[in-house]
Amino acid sequence: MPLIALATACLLAITLGYVAVCAGSPFGTCRKCHGFGFATTTDRKGRPKRGKSCRRCKATGKRIRAGRWLFNRAQRIYREGTH
């Protein structure tokens, strides 16, 4: 029984930590471009150069976190249902 309680407490701590991160910083760095906003490529000499703009984050380097996206969606559904 104590093992189940410990696992539950760990999951609760992780969940509350992620909720705090989503509330404090709703945008995270883009996983595709690593926050640059564009892909980095190299020229023929091996020097890095700017590539195409990132389509996933629309060249901002930031993306909304999954938890914040779910929260925003739930708020929108609630707001539309109460009118």
MMTF fields as JSON, N, C-alpha, C and O atoms, coordinates in Angstrom:
{
  "mmtfVersion": "1.0.0",
  "mmtfProducer": "UNKNOWN",
  "numBonds": 331,
  "numAtoms": 332,
  "numGroups": 83,
  "numChains": 1,
  "numModels": 1,
  "chainsPerModel": [1],
  "groupsPerChain": [83],
  "chainIdList": ["A"],
  "bondAtomList": [4, 2, 8, 6, 12, 10, 16, 14, 20, 18, 24, 22, 28, 26, 32, 30, 36, 34, 40, 38, 44, 42, 48, 46, 52, 50, 56, 54, 60, 58, 64, 62, 68, 66, 72, 70, 76, 74, 80, 78, 84, 82, 88, 86, 92, 90, 96, 94, 100, 98, 104, 102, 108, 106, 112, 110, 116, 114, 120, 118, 124, 122, 128, 126, 132, 130, 136, 134, 140, 138, 144, 142, 148, 146, 152, 150, 156, 154, 160, 158, 164, 162, 168, 166, 172, 170, 176, 174, 180, 178, 184, 182, 188, 186, 192, 190, 196, 194, 200, 198, 204, 202, 208, 206, 212, 210, 216, 214, 220, 218, 224, 222, 228, 226, 232, 230, 236, 234, 240, 238, 244, 242, 248, 246, 252, 250, 256, 254, 260, 258, 264, 262, 268, 266, 272, 270, 276, 274, 280, 278, 284, 282, 288, 286, 292, 290, 296, 294, 300, 298, 304, 302, 308, 306, 312, 310, 316, 314, 320, 318, 324, 322, 328, 326],
  "bondOrderList": [1, 1, 1, 1, 1, 1, 1, 1, 1, 1, 1, 1, 1, 1, 1, 1, 1, 1, 1, 1, 1, 1, 1, 1, 1, 1, 1, 1, 1, 1, 1, 1, 1, 1, 1, 1, 1, 1, 1, 1, 1, 1, 1, 1, 1, 1, 1, 1, 1, 1, 1, 1, 1, 1, 1, 1, 1, 1, 1, 1, 1, 1, 1, 1, 1, 1, 1, 1, 1, 1, 1, 1, 1, 1, 1, 1, 1, 1, 1, 1, 1, 1],
  "groupList": [{"groupName": "MET", "atomNameList": ["N", "CA", "C", "O"], "elementList": ["N", "C", "C", "O"], "formalChargeList": [0, 0, 0, 0], "bondAtomList": [1, 0, 2, 1, 3, 2], "bondOrderList": [1, 1, 2], "singleLetterCode": "M", "chemCompType": "L-PEPTIDE LINKING"}, {"groupName": "PRO", "atomNameList": ["N", "CA", "C", "O"], "elementList": ["N", "C", "C", "O"], "formalChargeList": [0, 0, 0, 0], "bondAtomList": [1, 0, 2, 1, 3, 2], "bondOrderList": [1, 1, 2], "singleLetterCode": "P", "chemCompType": "L-PEPTIDE LINKING"}, {"groupName": "LEU", "atomNameList": ["N", "CA", "C", "O"], "elementList": ["N", "C", "C", "O"], "formalChargeList": [0, 0, 0, 0], "bondAtomList": [1, 0, 2, 1, 3, 2], "bondOrderList": [1, 1, 2], "singleLetterCode": "L", "chemCompType": "L-PEPTIDE LINKING"}, {"groupName": "ILE", "atomNameList": ["N", "CA", "C", "O"], "elementList": ["N", "C", "C", "O"], "formalChargeList": [0, 0, 0, 0], "bondAtomList": [1, 0, 2, 1, 3, 2], "bondOrderList": [1, 1, 2], "singleLetterCode": "I", "chemCompType": "L-PEPTIDE LINKING"}, {"groupName": "ALA", "atomNameList": ["N", "CA", "C", "O"], "elementList": ["N", "C", "C", "O"], "formalChargeList": [0, 0, 0, 0], "bondAtomList": [1, 0, 2, 1, 3, 2], "bondOrderList": [1, 1, 2], "singleLetterCode": "A", "chemCompType": "L-PEPTIDE LINKING"}, {"groupName": "THR", "atomNameList": ["N", "CA", "C", "O"], "elementList": ["N", "C", "C", "O"], "formalChargeList": [0, 0, 0, 0], "bondAtomList": [1, 0, 2, 1, 3, 2], "bondOrderList": [1, 1, 2], "singleLetterCode": "T", "chemCompType": "L-PEPTIDE LINKING"}, {"groupName": "CYS", "atomNameList": ["N", "CA", "C", "O"], "elementList": ["N", "C", "C", "O"], "formalChargeList": [0, 0, 0, 0], "bondAtomList": [1, 0, 2, 1, 3, 2], "bondOrderList": [1, 1, 2], "singleLetterCode": "C", "chemCompType": "L-PEPTIDE LINKING"}, {"groupName": "GLY", "atomNameList": ["N", "CA", "C", "O"], "elementList": ["N", "C", "C", "O"], "formalChargeList": [0, 0, 0, 0], "bondAtomList": [1, 0, 2, 1, 3, 2], "bondOrderList": [1, 1, 2], "singleLetterCode": "G", "chemCompType": "PEPTIDE LINKING"}, {"groupName": "TYR", "atomNameList": ["N", "CA", "C", "O"], "elementList": ["N", "C", "C", "O"], "formalChargeList": [0, 0, 0, 0], "bondAtomList": [1, 0, 2, 1, 3, 2], "bondOrderList": [1, 1, 2], "singleLetterCode": "Y", "chemCompType": "L-PEPTIDE LINKING"}, {"groupName": "VAL", "atomNameList": ["N", "CA", "C", "O"], "elementList": ["N", "C", "C", "O"], "formalChargeList": [0, 0, 0, 0], "bondAtomList": [1, 0, 2, 1, 3, 2], "bondOrderList": [1, 1, 2], "singleLetterCode": "V", "chemCompType": "L-PEPTIDE LINKING"}, {"groupName": "SER", "atomNameList": ["N", "CA", "C", "O"], "elementList": ["N", "C", "C", "O"], "formalChargeList": [0, 0, 0, 0], "bondAtomList": [1, 0, 2, 1, 3, 2], "bondOrderList": [1, 1, 2], "singleLetterCode": "S", "chemCompType": "L-PEPTIDE LINKING"}, {"groupName": "PHE", "atomNameList": ["N", "CA", "C", "O"], "elementList": ["N", "C", "C", "O"], "formalChargeList": [0, 0, 0, 0], "bondAtomList": [1, 0, 2, 1, 3, 2], "bondOrderList": [1, 1, 2], "singleLetterCode": "F", "chemCompType": "L-PEPTIDE LINKING"}, {"groupName": "ARG", "atomNameList": ["N", "CA", "C", "O"], "elementList": ["N", "C", "C", "O"], "formalChargeList": [0, 0, 0, 0], "bondAtomList": [1, 0, 2, 1, 3, 2], "bondOrderList": [1, 1, 2], "singleLetterCode": "R", "chemCompType": "L-PEPTIDE LINKING"}, {"groupName": "LYS", "atomNameList": ["N", "CA", "C", "O"], "elementList": ["N", "C", "C", "O"], "formalChargeList": [0, 0, 0, 0], "bondAtomList": [1, 0, 2, 1, 3, 2], "bondOrderList": [1, 1, 2], "singleLetterCode": "K", "chemCompType": "L-PEPTIDE LINKING"}, {"groupName": "HIS", "atomNameList": ["N", "CA", "C", "O"], "elementList": ["N", "C", "C", "O"], "formalChargeList": [0, 0, 0, 0], "bondAtomList": [1, 0, 2, 1, 3, 2], "bondOrderList": [1, 1, 2], "singleLetterCode": "H", "chemCompType": "L-PEPTIDE LINKING"}, {"groupName": "ASP", "atomNameList": ["N", "CA", "C", "O"], "elementList": ["N", "C", "C", "O"], "formalChargeList": [0, 0, 0, 0], "bondAtomList": [1, 0, 2, 1, 3, 2], "bondOrderList": [1, 1, 2], "singleLetterCode": "D", "chemCompType": "L-PEPTIDE LINKING"}, {"groupName": "TRP", "atomNameList": ["N", "CA", "C", "O"], "elementList": ["N", "C", "C", "O"], "formalChargeList": [0, 0, 0, 0], "bondAtomList": [1, 0, 2, 1, 3, 2], "bondOrderList": [1, 1, 2], "singleLetterCode": "W", "chemCompType": "L-PEPTIDE LINKING"}, {"groupName": "ASN", "atomNameList": ["N", "CA", "C", "O"], "elementList": ["N", "C", "C", "O"], "formalChargeList": [0, 0, 0, 0], "bondAtomList": [1, 0, 2, 1, 3, 2], "bondOrderList": [1, 1, 2], "singleLetterCode": "N", "chemCompType": "L-PEPTIDE LINKING"}, {"groupName": "GLN", "atomNameList": ["N", "CA", "C", "O"], "elementList": ["N", "C", "C", "O"], "formalChargeList": [0, 0, 0, 0], "bondAtomList": [1, 0, 2, 1, 3, 2], "bondOrderList": [1, 1, 2], "singleLetterCode": "Q", "chemCompType": "L-PEPTIDE LINKING"}, {"groupName": "GLU", "atomNameList": ["N", "CA", "C", "O"], "elementList": ["N", "C", "C", "O"], "formalChargeList": [0, 0, 0, 0], "bondAtomList": [1, 0, 2, 1, 3, 2], "bondOrderList": [1, 1, 2], "singleLetterCode": "E", "chemCompType": "L-PEPTIDE LINKING"}],
  "groupTypeList": [0, 1, 2, 3, 4, 2, 4, 5, 4, 6, 2, 2, 4, 3, 5, 2, 7, 8, 9, 4, 9, 6, 4, 7, 10, 1, 11, 7, 5, 6, 12, 13, 6, 14, 7, 11, 7, 11, 4, 5, 5, 5, 15, 12, 13, 7, 12, 1, 13, 12, 7, 13, 10, 6, 12, 12, 6, 13, 4, 5, 7, 13, 12, 3, 12, 4, 7, 12, 16, 2, 11, 17, 12, 4, 18, 12, 3, 8, 12, 19, 7, 5, 14],
  "groupIdList": [1, 2, 3, 4, 5, 6, 7, 8, 9, 10, 11, 12, 13, 14, 15, 16, 17, 18, 19, 20, 21, 22, 23, 24, 25, 26, 27, 28, 29, 30, 31, 32, 33, 34, 35, 36, 37, 38, 39, 40, 41, 42, 43, 44, 45, 46, 47, 48, 49, 50, 51, 52, 53, 54, 55, 56, 57, 58, 59, 60, 61, 62, 63, 64, 65, 66, 67, 68, 69, 70, 71, 72, 73, 74, 75, 76, 77, 78, 79, 80, 81, 82, 83],
  "secStructList": [7, 2, 2, 2, 2, 2, 2, 2, 2, 2, 2, 2, 2, 2, 2, 2, 2, 2, 2, 2, 2, 2, 2, 2, 7, 7, 3, 3, 3, 7, 6, 6, 6, 6, 6, 1, 1, 3, 3, 3, 3, 3, 7, 6, 6, 1, 7, 3, 3, 3, 3, 3, 3, 7, 6, 6, 6, 6, 6, 1, 1, 3, 3, 3, 7, 2, 2, 2, 2, 2, 2, 2, 2, 2, 2, 2, 2, 2, 2, 2, 2, 7, 7],
  "xCoordList": [0.803, 0.0, 0.839, 0.491, 1.939, 2.734, 3.354, 3.581, 3.629, 4.205, 3.21, 3.594, 1.946, 0.911, 0.746, 0.577, 0.793, 0.676, 1.865, 1.703, 3.048, 4.235, 4.145, 4.495, 3.681, 3.523, 2.474, 2.658, 1.392, 0.345, 0.873, 0.581, 1.635, 2.202, 3.182, 3.207, 3.986, 4.924, 4.18, 4.542, 3.147, 2.363, 1.662, 1.575, 1.168, 0.512, 1.515, 1.196, 2.72, 3.752, 4.168, 4.346, 4.324, 4.7, 3.598, 3.874, 2.351, 1.22, 1.101, 0.92, 1.198, 1.109, 2.282, 2.129, 3.451, 4.611, 4.403, 4.757, 3.822, 3.561, 2.48, 2.555, 1.487, 0.45, 1.073, 0.714, 1.988, 2.657, 3.502, 3.53, 4.188, 4.991, 4.094, 4.419, 2.964, 2.042, 1.428, 1.187, 1.177, 0.608, 1.661, 1.36, 2.865, 3.912, 4.541, 4.881, 4.699, 5.326, 4.546, 4.901, 3.492, 2.635, 3.298, 2.823, 4.375, 5.05, 6.411, 7.163, 6.715, 8.009, 8.735, 8.151, 9.99, 10.734, 10.258, 9.854, 10.315, 9.897, 10.866, 12.082, 10.321, 11.171, 11.807, 12.824, 11.239, 11.783, 12.978, 13.996, 12.86, 13.953, 14.778, 15.718, 14.453, 15.175, 15.171, 16.12, 14.102, 13.953, 14.593, 14.512, 15.225, 15.837, 14.809, 14.964, 13.762, 12.771, 13.077, 12.308, 14.199, 14.579, 15.47, 16.046, 15.567, 16.444, 17.867, 18.073, 18.833, 20.219, 20.797, 20.661, 21.429, 22.106, 23.551, 23.943, 24.333, 25.727, 25.991, 25.378, 26.913, 27.306, 28.377, 28.675, 28.945, 29.907, 31.22, 31.973, 31.482, 32.692, 32.472, 33.417, 31.231, 30.936, 30.492, 30.249, 30.38, 29.944, 28.42, 27.728, 27.893, 26.434, 25.819, 26.39, 24.66, 23.927, 22.445, 21.992, 21.708, 20.278, 19.583, 19.867, 18.649, 17.882, 16.472, 16.241, 15.542, 14.147, 13.529, 13.959, 12.512, 11.769, 11.0, 10.537, 10.872, 10.185, 8.677, 8.075, 8.081, 6.643, 5.862, 4.727, 6.455, 5.74, 5.467, 4.373, 6.445, 6.265, 6.077, 5.993, 6.011, 5.856, 6.982, 6.742, 8.204, 9.445, 9.519, 10.271, 8.756, 8.853, 9.797, 10.36, 9.979, 10.82, 10.072, 10.641, 8.807, 8.013, 6.758, 6.176, 6.346, 5.11, 4.349, 4.944, 3.038, 2.227, 2.362, 2.365, 2.471, 2.608, 1.302, 0.225, 1.402, 0.22, -0.775, -1.981, -0.299, -1.19, -1.913, -3.089, -1.204, -1.83, -2.848, -3.889, -2.545, -3.481, -4.767, -5.858, -4.649, -5.836, -6.623, -7.854, -5.929, -6.596, -7.356, -8.507, -6.705, -7.365, -8.589, -9.624, -8.485, -9.608, -10.772, -11.928, -10.475, -11.519, -12.186, -13.405, -11.405, -11.969, -12.885, -13.951, -12.471, -13.279, -14.605, -15.655, -14.558, -15.785, -16.714, -17.927, -16.144, -16.949, -17.607, -18.798, -16.808, -17.332, -18.451, -19.463, -18.278, -19.318, -20.557, -21.654, -20.414, -21.561, -22.372, -23.539, -21.803, -22.511, -23.241, -23.955, -23.088, -23.775, -25.107, -25.814],
  "yCoordList": [-1.211, 0.0, 1.266, 2.208, 1.341, 2.563, 2.842, 4.0, 1.787, 1.982, 2.679, 3.533, 2.312, 2.958, 4.419, 5.292, 4.685, 6.056, 6.896, 8.065, 6.308, 7.026, 7.331, 8.43, 6.373, 6.586, 7.663, 8.498, 7.645, 8.652, 10.038, 11.019, 10.114, 11.4, 11.93, 13.131, 11.053, 11.478, 11.979, 13.017, 11.266, 11.703, 13.027, 13.877, 13.203, 14.454, 15.614, 16.711, 15.369, 16.41, 16.79, 17.972, 15.812, 16.086, 16.87, 17.821, 16.464, 17.138, 18.58, 19.487, 18.8, 20.162, 21.018, 22.219, 20.403, 21.129, 21.572, 22.692, 20.684, 21.04, 22.111, 22.99, 22.041, 23.077, 24.425, 25.447, 24.433, 25.682, 26.225, 27.434, 25.345, 25.788, 26.362, 27.395, 25.708, 26.203, 27.542, 28.389, 27.739, 29.008, 30.118, 31.252, 29.802, 30.814, 31.143, 32.297, 30.148, 30.34, 29.543, 28.4, 30.122, 29.352, 28.993, 28.093, 29.668, 29.381, 28.76, 29.232, 27.709, 27.05, 27.167, 27.615, 26.773, 26.849, 25.764, 24.677, 26.085, 25.15, 23.97, 24.155, 22.766, 21.579, 21.32, 20.631, 21.848, 21.604, 22.502, 22.029, 23.788, 24.724, 25.086, 25.874, 24.539, 24.78, 26.251, 26.732, 26.966, 28.347, 29.372, 30.568, 28.95, 29.901, 30.556, 31.72, 29.828, 30.35, 29.983, 30.296, 29.322, 28.875, 27.649, 27.386, 26.919, 25.754, 26.235, 27.159, 25.615, 25.975, 24.945, 23.738, 25.431, 24.568, 25.008, 25.998, 24.297, 24.671, 24.913, 24.294, 25.823, 26.035, 25.016, 24.109, 25.161, 24.159, 24.179, 23.206, 25.277, 25.349, 24.842, 24.769, 24.489, 23.961, 25.005, 24.677, 26.261, 27.31, 27.295, 27.067, 27.534, 27.536, 28.759, 29.85, 28.559, 29.671, 29.478, 28.393, 30.555, 30.526, 29.765, 29.954, 28.887, 28.128, 28.676, 29.868, 27.81, 28.222, 28.574, 28.087, 29.428, 29.749, 28.52, 27.72, 28.379, 27.219, 27.353, 28.368, 26.325, 26.352, 26.033, 26.481, 25.271, 24.847, 26.013, 26.117, 26.881, 28.023, 29.337, 30.396, 29.278, 30.472, 31.476, 32.682, 30.977, 31.748, 32.592, 33.566, 32.24, 32.967, 32.286, 32.942, 30.984, 30.233, 29.784, 29.083, 30.169, 29.812, 29.066, 29.349, 28.112, 27.374, 27.291, 27.299, 27.212, 27.112, 25.699, 24.724, 25.596, 24.285, 23.505, 24.094, 22.187, 21.33, 21.549, 21.589, 21.691, 21.915, 23.247, 23.35, 24.267, 25.577, 25.555, 26.206, 24.8, 24.669, 24.005, 24.44, 22.945, 22.281, 23.203, 23.211, 23.983, 24.928, 25.988, 26.299, 26.539, 27.542, 26.959, 27.62, 25.731, 25.095, 24.871, 25.105, 24.421, 24.205, 25.524, 25.574, 26.584, 27.895, 28.383, 28.938, 28.177, 28.616, 27.855, 28.45, 26.549, 25.746, 26.173, 26.271, 26.428, 26.865, 28.214, 28.401, 29.164, 30.488, 30.434, 31.119, 29.627, 29.517, 28.819, 29.075, 27.942, 27.208, 28.001, 27.678, 29.037, 29.807, 31.014, 31.696, 31.295, 32.449, 32.088, 32.941],
  "zCoordList": [0.0, 0.0, 0.0, -0.712, 0.769, 0.756, -0.619, -0.968, -1.404, -2.726, -3.659, -4.458, -3.552, -4.361, -3.941, -4.792, -2.659, -2.171, -2.629, -2.981, -2.624, -3.087, -4.581, -5.013, -5.362, -6.799, -7.074, -7.959, -6.328, -6.484, -6.119, -6.804, -5.058, -4.645, -5.686, -5.955, -6.273, -7.317, -8.541, -9.095, -8.975, -10.13, -9.862, -10.749, -8.658, -8.287, -8.293, -8.751, -7.785, -7.766, -9.181, -9.474, -10.057, -11.443, -12.15, -12.88, -11.927, -12.566, -12.088, -12.901, -10.794, -10.268, -10.72, -10.943, -10.856, -11.368, -12.808, -13.177, -13.63, -15.025, -15.128, -15.986, -14.265, -14.239, -13.881, -14.465, -12.94, -12.556, -13.704, -13.934, -14.423, -15.563, -16.645, -17.23, -16.925, -17.953, -17.557, -18.418, -16.282, -15.837, -15.851, -16.222, -15.458, -15.387, -16.721, -16.981, -17.567, -18.876, -19.911, -20.2, -20.476, -21.381, -22.706, -23.398, -23.075, -24.332, -24.058, -23.205, -24.781, -24.684, -26.012, -26.999, -26.048, -27.3, -28.252, -27.839, -29.522, -30.563, -30.577, -30.531, -30.642, -30.636, -31.995, -32.075, -33.045, -34.376, -34.683, -35.188, -34.381, -34.699, -33.46, -33.564, -32.318, -31.054, -30.651, -30.031, -31.005, -30.579, -31.497, -31.218, -32.579, -33.51, -34.414, -34.782, -34.777, -35.708, -37.144, -38.053, -37.346, -38.683, -38.549, -37.493, -39.631, -39.651, -39.926, -40.713, -39.283, -39.56, -40.519, -40.315, -41.542, -42.498, -42.596, -41.978, -43.354, -43.539, -45.021, -45.891, -45.282, -46.672, -47.052, -46.276, -48.224, -48.693, -47.911, -47.923, -47.245, -46.432, -45.014, -44.228, -44.68, -43.352, -42.351, -41.189, -42.773, -41.866, -41.746, -42.737, -40.549, -40.411, -41.075, -41.056, -41.654, -42.247, -41.98, -41.615, -42.172, -41.918, -43.033, -44.216, -42.617, -43.589, -43.698, -43.495, -44.016, -44.17, -42.829, -41.784, -42.875, -41.657, -41.191, -42.004, -39.894, -39.314, -39.537, -39.186, -40.12, -40.356, -39.092, -38.933, -38.202, -37.002, -36.055, -35.502, -35.867, -34.95, -35.694, -35.072, -37.014, -37.865, -37.628, -37.569, -37.493, -37.366, -36.094, -36.052, -35.058, -33.795, -32.82, -31.943, -32.961, -32.035, -30.798, -29.961, -30.655, -29.478, -29.899, -30.947, -29.073, -29.297, -27.986, -26.909, -28.085, -26.87, -26.309, -27.06, -25.004, -24.362, -24.47, -24.571, -24.449, -24.604, -23.473, -23.717, -22.253, -21.117, -21.214, -20.866, -21.687, -21.837, -22.971, -22.888, -24.035, -25.148, -24.678, -25.044, -23.864, -23.32, -22.404, -22.444, -21.577, -20.681, -21.482, -21.175, -22.509, -23.345, -24.034, -24.118, -24.526, -25.201, -24.224, -24.578, -23.004, -22.007, -21.626, -21.461, -21.485, -21.166, -22.279, -22.012, -23.528, -24.66, -24.715, -24.963, -24.485, -24.491, -23.354, -23.543, -22.174, -21.039, -21.328, -21.075, -21.868, -22.171, -23.199, -23.05, -24.24, -25.267, -24.752, -25.249, -23.77, -23.234, -22.246, -22.026, -21.634, -20.62, -21.194, -20.458, -22.463, -23.067, -23.579, -24.116]
}
